Tab-separated table of N, CA and C in Angstrom:
chain	number	residue	atom	x	y	z
A	15	MET	N	-67.155	19.662	5.579
A	15	MET	CA	-66.633	18.473	4.952
A	15	MET	C	-67.309	17.256	5.565
A	16	ASP	N	-67.491	16.215	4.754
A	16	ASP	CA	-68.092	14.974	5.217
A	16	ASP	C	-67.184	13.802	4.898
A	17	ALA	N	-67.144	12.823	5.786
A	17	ALA	CA	-66.384	11.594	5.551
A	17	ALA	C	-66.999	10.467	6.354
A	18	GLN	N	-66.915	9.266	5.812
A	18	GLN	CA	-67.411	8.102	6.530
A	18	GLN	C	-66.286	7.475	7.337
A	19	VAL	N	-66.580	7.176	8.603
A	19	VAL	CA	-65.654	6.461	9.472
A	19	VAL	C	-66.325	5.156	9.883
A	20	THR	N	-65.517	4.151	10.174
A	20	THR	CA	-66.066	2.855	10.560
A	20	THR	C	-65.445	2.402	11.868
A	21	ILE	N	-66.306	2.036	12.813
A	21	ILE	CA	-65.857	1.502	14.095
A	21	ILE	C	-66.108	0.000	14.087
A	22	ASN	N	-65.079	-0.763	14.421
A	22	ASN	CA	-65.187	-2.206	14.538
A	22	ASN	C	-65.130	-2.535	16.028
A	23	PHE	N	-66.222	-3.077	16.560
A	23	PHE	CA	-66.291	-3.330	17.996
A	23	PHE	C	-65.554	-4.600	18.414
A	24	ALA	N	-65.328	-5.546	17.524
A	24	ALA	CA	-64.422	-6.684	17.723
A	24	ALA	C	-64.668	-7.505	18.981
A	25	GLY	N	-65.882	-7.595	19.443
A	25	GLY	CA	-66.173	-8.469	20.583
A	25	GLY	C	-65.929	-7.849	21.937
A	26	GLY	N	-66.311	-6.587	22.124
A	26	GLY	CA	-66.160	-5.932	23.421
A	26	GLY	C	-67.260	-6.350	24.385
A	27	ILE	N	-67.102	-5.938	25.638
A	27	ILE	CA	-68.065	-6.217	26.701
A	27	ILE	C	-68.558	-4.878	27.256
A	28	ALA	N	-69.880	-4.719	27.367
A	28	ALA	CA	-70.453	-3.489	27.928
A	28	ALA	C	-70.171	-3.432	29.427
A	29	SER	N	-69.554	-2.339	29.887
A	29	SER	CA	-69.267	-2.201	31.318
A	29	SER	C	-70.441	-1.587	32.077
A	30	THR	N	-71.392	-0.998	31.359
A	30	THR	CA	-72.638	-0.494	31.948
A	30	THR	C	-73.760	-0.824	30.968
A	31	ASN	N	-74.970	-0.370	31.275
A	31	ASN	CA	-76.085	-0.649	30.355
A	31	ASN	C	-76.178	0.351	29.205
A	32	LEU	N	-75.244	1.304	29.119
A	32	LEU	CA	-75.196	2.255	27.997
A	32	LEU	C	-73.786	2.297	27.425
A	33	VAL	N	-73.656	1.981	26.152
A	33	VAL	CA	-72.389	2.118	25.436
A	33	VAL	C	-72.556	3.321	24.520
A	34	GLN	N	-71.571	4.237	24.533
A	34	GLN	CA	-71.712	5.483	23.783
A	34	GLN	C	-70.526	5.736	22.856
A	35	VAL	N	-70.834	6.327	21.719
A	35	VAL	CA	-69.834	6.874	20.814
A	35	VAL	C	-70.100	8.374	20.797
A	36	VAL	N	-69.121	9.160	21.259
A	36	VAL	CA	-69.297	10.602	21.407
A	36	VAL	C	-68.343	11.324	20.455
A	37	LEU	N	-68.884	12.282	19.695
A	37	LEU	CA	-68.086	13.043	18.734
A	37	LEU	C	-67.698	14.399	19.304
A	38	GLY	N	-66.518	14.864	18.935
A	38	GLY	CA	-66.068	16.204	19.277
A	38	GLY	C	-65.667	16.923	18.003
A	39	GLN	N	-65.955	18.211	17.886
A	39	GLN	CA	-65.664	19.025	16.698
A	39	GLN	C	-66.330	18.473	15.434
A	40	ALA	N	-67.372	17.656	15.592
A	40	ALA	CA	-68.083	17.081	14.444
A	40	ALA	C	-69.496	16.703	14.863
A	41	VAL	N	-70.344	16.545	13.871
A	41	VAL	CA	-71.686	16.018	14.077
A	41	VAL	C	-71.930	14.945	13.016
A	42	LEU	N	-72.929	14.126	13.259
A	42	LEU	CA	-73.304	13.145	12.248
A	42	LEU	C	-73.980	13.857	11.096
A	43	ALA	N	-73.626	13.485	9.889
A	43	ALA	CA	-74.246	14.052	8.690
A	43	ALA	C	-75.509	13.248	8.401
A	44	LEU	N	-76.529	13.481	9.198
A	44	LEU	CA	-77.757	12.685	9.093
A	44	LEU	C	-78.516	12.940	7.803
A	45	GLN	N	-78.228	14.063	7.133
A	45	GLN	CA	-78.869	14.330	5.852
A	45	GLN	C	-78.273	13.454	4.755
A	46	SER	N	-77.118	12.859	5.037
A	46	SER	CA	-76.461	11.989	4.075
A	46	SER	C	-77.176	10.646	4.017
A	47	VAL	N	-77.210	10.043	2.845
A	47	VAL	CA	-77.796	8.715	2.708
A	47	VAL	C	-77.032	7.723	3.579
A	48	ARG	N	-75.732	8.001	3.806
A	48	ARG	CA	-74.910	7.098	4.595
A	48	ARG	C	-75.089	7.284	6.094
A	49	GLY	N	-75.507	8.436	6.576
A	49	GLY	CA	-75.762	8.767	7.975
A	49	GLY	C	-75.106	7.900	9.026
A	50	ALA	N	-75.843	6.926	9.566
A	50	ALA	CA	-75.341	6.011	10.578
A	50	ALA	C	-75.890	4.627	10.283
A	51	LEU	N	-74.993	3.678	10.059
A	51	LEU	CA	-75.390	2.310	9.746
A	51	LEU	C	-74.767	1.377	10.764
A	52	ALA	N	-75.603	0.571	11.439
A	52	ALA	CA	-75.103	-0.347	12.462
A	52	ALA	C	-75.320	-1.791	12.036
A	53	ASN	N	-74.287	-2.582	12.163
A	53	ASN	CA	-74.352	-4.023	11.957
A	53	ASN	C	-73.699	-4.633	13.192
A	54	ILE	N	-74.431	-4.587	14.309
A	54	ILE	CA	-73.863	-4.926	15.610
A	54	ILE	C	-74.769	-5.925	16.313
A	55	ILE	N	-74.165	-6.894	16.959
A	55	ILE	CA	-74.887	-7.842	17.792
A	55	ILE	C	-74.677	-7.412	19.235
A	56	GLY	N	-75.734	-7.413	20.039
A	56	GLY	CA	-75.567	-7.197	21.470
A	56	GLY	C	-76.265	-5.994	22.053
A	57	PHE	N	-76.988	-5.217	21.256
A	57	PHE	CA	-77.681	-4.082	21.864
A	57	PHE	C	-79.184	-4.227	21.667
A	58	THR	N	-79.946	-3.594	22.558
A	58	THR	CA	-81.405	-3.678	22.490
A	58	THR	C	-82.027	-2.444	21.853
A	59	ASN	N	-81.312	-1.312	21.897
A	59	ASN	CA	-81.840	-0.062	21.365
A	59	ASN	C	-80.674	0.844	20.991
A	60	MET	N	-80.848	1.606	19.906
A	60	MET	CA	-79.821	2.565	19.486
A	60	MET	C	-80.493	3.920	19.318
A	61	THR	N	-79.932	4.936	19.962
A	61	THR	CA	-80.447	6.298	19.845
A	61	THR	C	-79.369	7.159	19.197
A	62	VAL	N	-79.754	7.878	18.150
A	62	VAL	CA	-78.806	8.700	17.400
A	62	VAL	C	-79.085	10.172	17.695
A	63	TYR	N	-78.062	10.868	18.184
A	63	TYR	CA	-78.098	12.303	18.414
A	63	TYR	C	-77.112	12.945	17.438
A	64	PRO	N	-77.145	14.270	17.269
A	64	PRO	CA	-76.215	14.902	16.323
A	64	PRO	C	-74.739	14.600	16.584
A	65	ALA	N	-74.332	14.514	17.850
A	65	ALA	CA	-72.914	14.293	18.146
A	65	ALA	C	-72.690	13.080	19.046
A	66	GLN	N	-73.628	12.148	19.043
A	66	GLN	CA	-73.501	11.009	19.941
A	66	GLN	C	-74.420	9.878	19.488
A	67	ILE	N	-73.968	8.647	19.679
A	67	ILE	CA	-74.813	7.479	19.472
A	67	ILE	C	-74.779	6.687	20.764
A	68	VAL	N	-75.951	6.319	21.259
A	68	VAL	CA	-76.062	5.594	22.521
A	68	VAL	C	-76.715	4.244	22.252
A	69	PHE	N	-76.078	3.181	22.727
A	69	PHE	CA	-76.614	1.834	22.619
A	69	PHE	C	-77.059	1.373	24.000
A	70	SER	N	-78.305	0.944	24.117
A	70	SER	CA	-78.770	0.309	25.343
A	70	SER	C	-78.452	-1.171	25.220
A	71	THR	N	-77.884	-1.719	26.291
A	71	THR	CA	-77.451	-3.109	26.273
A	71	THR	C	-77.366	-3.622	27.701
A	72	PRO	N	-77.497	-4.905	27.918
A	72	PRO	CA	-77.289	-5.415	29.274
A	72	PRO	C	-75.838	-5.216	29.709
A	73	SER	N	-75.623	-4.796	30.946
A	73	SER	CA	-74.265	-4.672	31.461
A	73	SER	C	-73.613	-6.043	31.414
A	74	GLY	N	-72.401	-6.100	30.899
A	74	GLY	CA	-71.702	-7.363	30.746
A	74	GLY	C	-72.002	-8.072	29.441
A	75	GLY	N	-72.886	-7.472	28.636
A	75	GLY	CA	-73.251	-8.084	27.358
A	75	GLY	C	-72.153	-7.953	26.323
A	76	ALA	N	-72.059	-8.957	25.469
A	76	ALA	CA	-71.065	-8.938	24.391
A	76	ALA	C	-71.516	-7.990	23.293
A	77	PHE	N	-70.579	-7.332	22.691
A	77	PHE	CA	-70.809	-6.353	21.636
A	77	PHE	C	-69.909	-6.730	20.479
A	78	ASP	N	-70.473	-6.972	19.312
A	78	ASP	CA	-69.658	-7.365	18.174
A	78	ASP	C	-70.271	-6.799	16.913
A	79	GLY	N	-69.449	-6.299	16.007
A	79	GLY	CA	-69.941	-5.776	14.737
A	79	GLY	C	-69.304	-4.461	14.377
A	80	THR	N	-69.914	-3.788	13.402
A	80	THR	CA	-69.366	-2.526	12.915
A	80	THR	C	-70.426	-1.425	12.934
A	81	LEU	N	-69.951	-0.206	13.029
A	81	LEU	CA	-70.787	0.986	12.991
A	81	LEU	C	-70.149	1.940	11.990
A	82	ALA	N	-70.876	2.281	10.930
A	82	ALA	CA	-70.391	3.237	9.929
A	82	ALA	C	-71.100	4.560	10.149
A	83	LEU	N	-70.334	5.617	10.300
A	83	LEU	CA	-70.870	6.958	10.562
A	83	LEU	C	-70.350	7.934	9.524
A	84	THR	N	-71.217	8.806	9.051
A	84	THR	CA	-70.764	9.898	8.189
A	84	THR	C	-70.678	11.150	9.055
A	85	LEU	N	-69.465	11.654	9.214
A	85	LEU	CA	-69.215	12.829	10.043
A	85	LEU	C	-69.163	14.079	9.183
A	86	SER	N	-69.614	15.171	9.759
A	86	SER	CA	-69.517	16.476	9.130
A	86	SER	C	-68.747	17.383	10.086
A	87	TRP	N	-67.727	18.074	9.577
A	87	TRP	CA	-66.922	18.937	10.417
A	87	TRP	C	-66.385	20.109	9.611
A	88	ASN	N	-65.966	21.136	10.344
A	88	ASN	CA	-65.314	22.319	9.757
A	88	ASN	C	-64.135	22.657	10.636
A	89	GLY	N	-62.987	22.871	10.050
A	89	GLY	CA	-61.831	23.304	10.839
A	89	GLY	C	-61.069	22.152	11.450
A	90	GLU	N	-61.023	22.125	12.797
A	90	GLU	CA	-60.226	21.138	13.522
A	90	GLU	C	-60.613	19.712	13.168
A	91	ASP	N	-59.619	18.815	13.242
A	91	ASP	CA	-59.913	17.400	13.061
A	91	ASP	C	-60.858	16.939	14.176
A	92	PRO	N	-61.868	16.143	13.841
A	92	PRO	CA	-62.812	15.680	14.856
A	92	PRO	C	-62.191	14.654	15.802
A	93	THR	N	-62.864	14.460	16.928
A	93	THR	CA	-62.477	13.420	17.877
A	93	THR	C	-63.630	12.445	18.041
A	94	VAL	N	-63.292	11.224	18.439
A	94	VAL	CA	-64.290	10.193	18.735
A	94	VAL	C	-63.903	9.563	20.062
A	95	THR	N	-64.893	9.439	20.953
A	95	THR	CA	-64.681	8.799	22.249
A	95	THR	C	-65.643	7.630	22.365
A	96	LEU	N	-65.140	6.487	22.759
A	96	LEU	CA	-65.949	5.305	23.023
A	96	LEU	C	-66.050	5.155	24.532
A	97	ASP	N	-67.271	5.110	25.054
A	97	ASP	CA	-67.471	4.982	26.493
A	97	ASP	C	-68.172	3.682	26.836
A	98	ASN	N	-67.736	3.081	27.937
A	98	ASN	CA	-68.408	1.946	28.571
A	98	ASN	C	-68.346	0.642	27.787
A	99	LEU	N	-67.285	0.449	27.013
A	99	LEU	CA	-67.075	-0.822	26.325
A	99	LEU	C	-65.627	-1.236	26.556
A	100	VAL	N	-65.440	-2.417	27.131
A	100	VAL	CA	-64.098	-2.909	27.414
A	100	VAL	C	-63.805	-4.116	26.535
A	101	GLN	N	-62.539	-4.392	26.340
A	101	GLN	CA	-62.136	-5.512	25.502
A	101	GLN	C	-62.490	-6.826	26.194
A	102	ALA	N	-63.088	-7.743	25.457
A	102	ALA	CA	-63.411	-9.074	25.971
A	102	ALA	C	-62.111	-9.844	26.198
A	103	PRO	N	-62.101	-10.801	27.127
A	103	PRO	CA	-60.873	-11.548	27.408
A	103	PRO	C	-60.225	-12.167	26.165
A	104	HIS	N	-61.017	-12.662	25.237
A	104	HIS	CA	-60.458	-13.275	24.033
A	104	HIS	C	-60.779	-12.466	22.779
A	105	GLY	N	-61.201	-11.220	22.973
A	105	GLY	CA	-61.543	-10.357	21.846
A	105	GLY	C	-60.399	-9.427	21.496
A	106	ALA	N	-60.641	-8.626	20.498
A	106	ALA	CA	-59.671	-7.616	20.080
A	106	ALA	C	-60.194	-6.254	20.527
A	107	PRO	N	-59.323	-5.238	20.599
A	107	PRO	CA	-59.808	-3.909	20.971
A	107	PRO	C	-60.655	-3.307	19.844
A	108	ALA	N	-61.540	-2.394	20.218
A	108	ALA	CA	-62.330	-1.660	19.224
A	108	ALA	C	-61.385	-0.763	18.425
A	109	THR	N	-61.645	-0.661	17.117
A	109	THR	CA	-60.832	0.197	16.257
A	109	THR	C	-61.724	1.131	15.464
A	110	ILE	N	-61.123	2.201	14.950
A	110	ILE	CA	-61.830	3.133	14.074
A	110	ILE	C	-60.949	3.378	12.848
A	111	THR	N	-61.602	3.431	11.686
A	111	THR	CA	-60.905	3.672	10.420
A	111	THR	C	-61.506	4.901	9.765
A	112	TRP	N	-60.638	5.802	9.240
A	112	TRP	CA	-61.115	7.011	8.579
A	112	TRP	C	-60.236	7.301	7.362
A	113	PRO	N	-60.791	8.075	6.400
A	113	PRO	CA	-60.021	8.391	5.192
A	113	PRO	C	-58.979	9.474	5.455
A	114	VAL	N	-57.789	9.261	4.879
A	114	VAL	CA	-56.721	10.258	4.901
A	114	VAL	C	-56.188	10.367	3.485
A	115	ALA	N	-55.399	11.385	3.218
A	115	ALA	CA	-54.801	11.529	1.885
A	115	ALA	C	-53.993	10.270	1.583
A	116	GLY	N	-54.299	9.637	0.479
A	116	GLY	CA	-53.558	8.446	0.069
A	116	GLY	C	-54.050	7.141	0.650
A	117	GLY	N	-55.202	7.130	1.337
A	117	GLY	CA	-55.704	5.854	1.855
A	117	GLY	C	-56.558	5.991	3.094
A	118	THR	N	-56.335	5.093	4.059
A	118	THR	CA	-57.098	5.119	5.302
A	118	THR	C	-56.149	4.988	6.485
A	119	GLU	N	-56.628	5.392	7.641
A	119	GLU	CA	-55.900	5.274	8.910
A	119	GLU	C	-56.782	4.464	9.852
A	120	THR	N	-56.198	3.522	10.591
A	120	THR	CA	-56.918	2.736	11.588
A	120	THR	C	-56.183	2.842	12.912
A	121	GLN	N	-56.937	3.141	13.977
A	121	GLN	CA	-56.360	3.252	15.314
A	121	GLN	C	-57.268	2.527	16.311
A	122	ILE	N	-56.692	2.147	17.441
A	122	ILE	CA	-57.455	1.539	18.534
A	122	ILE	C	-58.195	2.628	19.287
A	123	LEU	N	-59.471	2.357	19.604
A	123	LEU	CA	-60.268	3.269	20.429
A	123	LEU	C	-60.163	2.797	21.882
A	124	THR	N	-59.456	3.545	22.694
A	124	THR	CA	-59.344	3.217	24.112
A	124	THR	C	-60.537	3.826	24.837
A	125	PRO	N	-61.365	3.007	25.499
A	125	PRO	CA	-62.566	3.538	26.152
A	125	PRO	C	-62.259	4.711	27.085
A	126	GLY	N	-63.053	5.769	26.931
A	126	GLY	CA	-62.936	6.950	27.767
A	126	GLY	C	-61.936	7.978	27.299
A	127	ASN	N	-61.109	7.647	26.294
A	127	ASN	CA	-60.096	8.584	25.801
A	127	ASN	C	-60.446	9.081	24.413
A	128	PRO	N	-60.638	10.396	24.240
A	128	PRO	CA	-60.926	10.919	22.902
A	128	PRO	C	-59.762	10.645	21.941
A	129	LEU	N	-60.087	10.172	20.756
A	129	LEU	CA	-59.090	9.931	19.720
A	129	LEU	C	-59.299	10.943	18.606
A	130	THR	N	-58.255	11.712	18.294
A	130	THR	CA	-58.343	12.682	17.202
A	130	THR	C	-58.146	11.962	15.891
A	131	LEU	N	-59.041	12.213	14.955
A	131	LEU	CA	-58.956	11.619	13.612
A	131	LEU	C	-58.012	12.473	12.783
A	132	SER	N	-56.748	12.378	13.101
A	132	SER	CA	-55.709	13.226	12.483
A	132	SER	C	-55.648	13.017	10.971
A	133	GLY	N	-55.620	14.117	10.248
A	133	GLY	CA	-55.476	14.071	8.806
A	133	GLY	C	-56.709	13.622	8.043
A	134	ILE	N	-57.860	13.573	8.693
A	134	ILE	CA	-59.080	13.129	8.024
A	134	ILE	C	-59.370	14.027	6.814
A	135	VAL	N	-59.822	13.414	5.731
A	135	VAL	CA	-60.193	14.144	4.533
A	135	VAL	C	-61.602	13.760	4.134
A	136	ALA	N	-62.266	14.662	3.418
A	136	ALA	CA	-63.611	14.372	2.906
A	136	ALA	C	-63.517	13.254	1.881
A	137	ASP	N	-64.541	12.397	1.860
A	137	ASP	CA	-64.540	11.324	0.867
A	137	ASP	C	-65.720	11.425	-0.068
């Protein structure tokens, strides 16, 4: 199954020089036209792996924008972990939105804690 999820970084601060989005029980559907689309300010390089996206950025650098990913999974609901990005003093926390039966679900991504995309459906 494939579905697009969107991460809104909402003005976070990089706590190291690498900010990562790590997938569990899923991989990026890179064969999809939608694959991985970034509209983010604050990174110098983006590397896309099957189950991870790594952004090179200056430590302490501001991160703002959205990342749209098409995930492919079978069986268990996938997880997403955001590493090395903290909420800016006047920013909002990073969030992730995914399709569920009857609409969408949006949750806060707490850095370092895997978030299960409960009830995700193919779109």
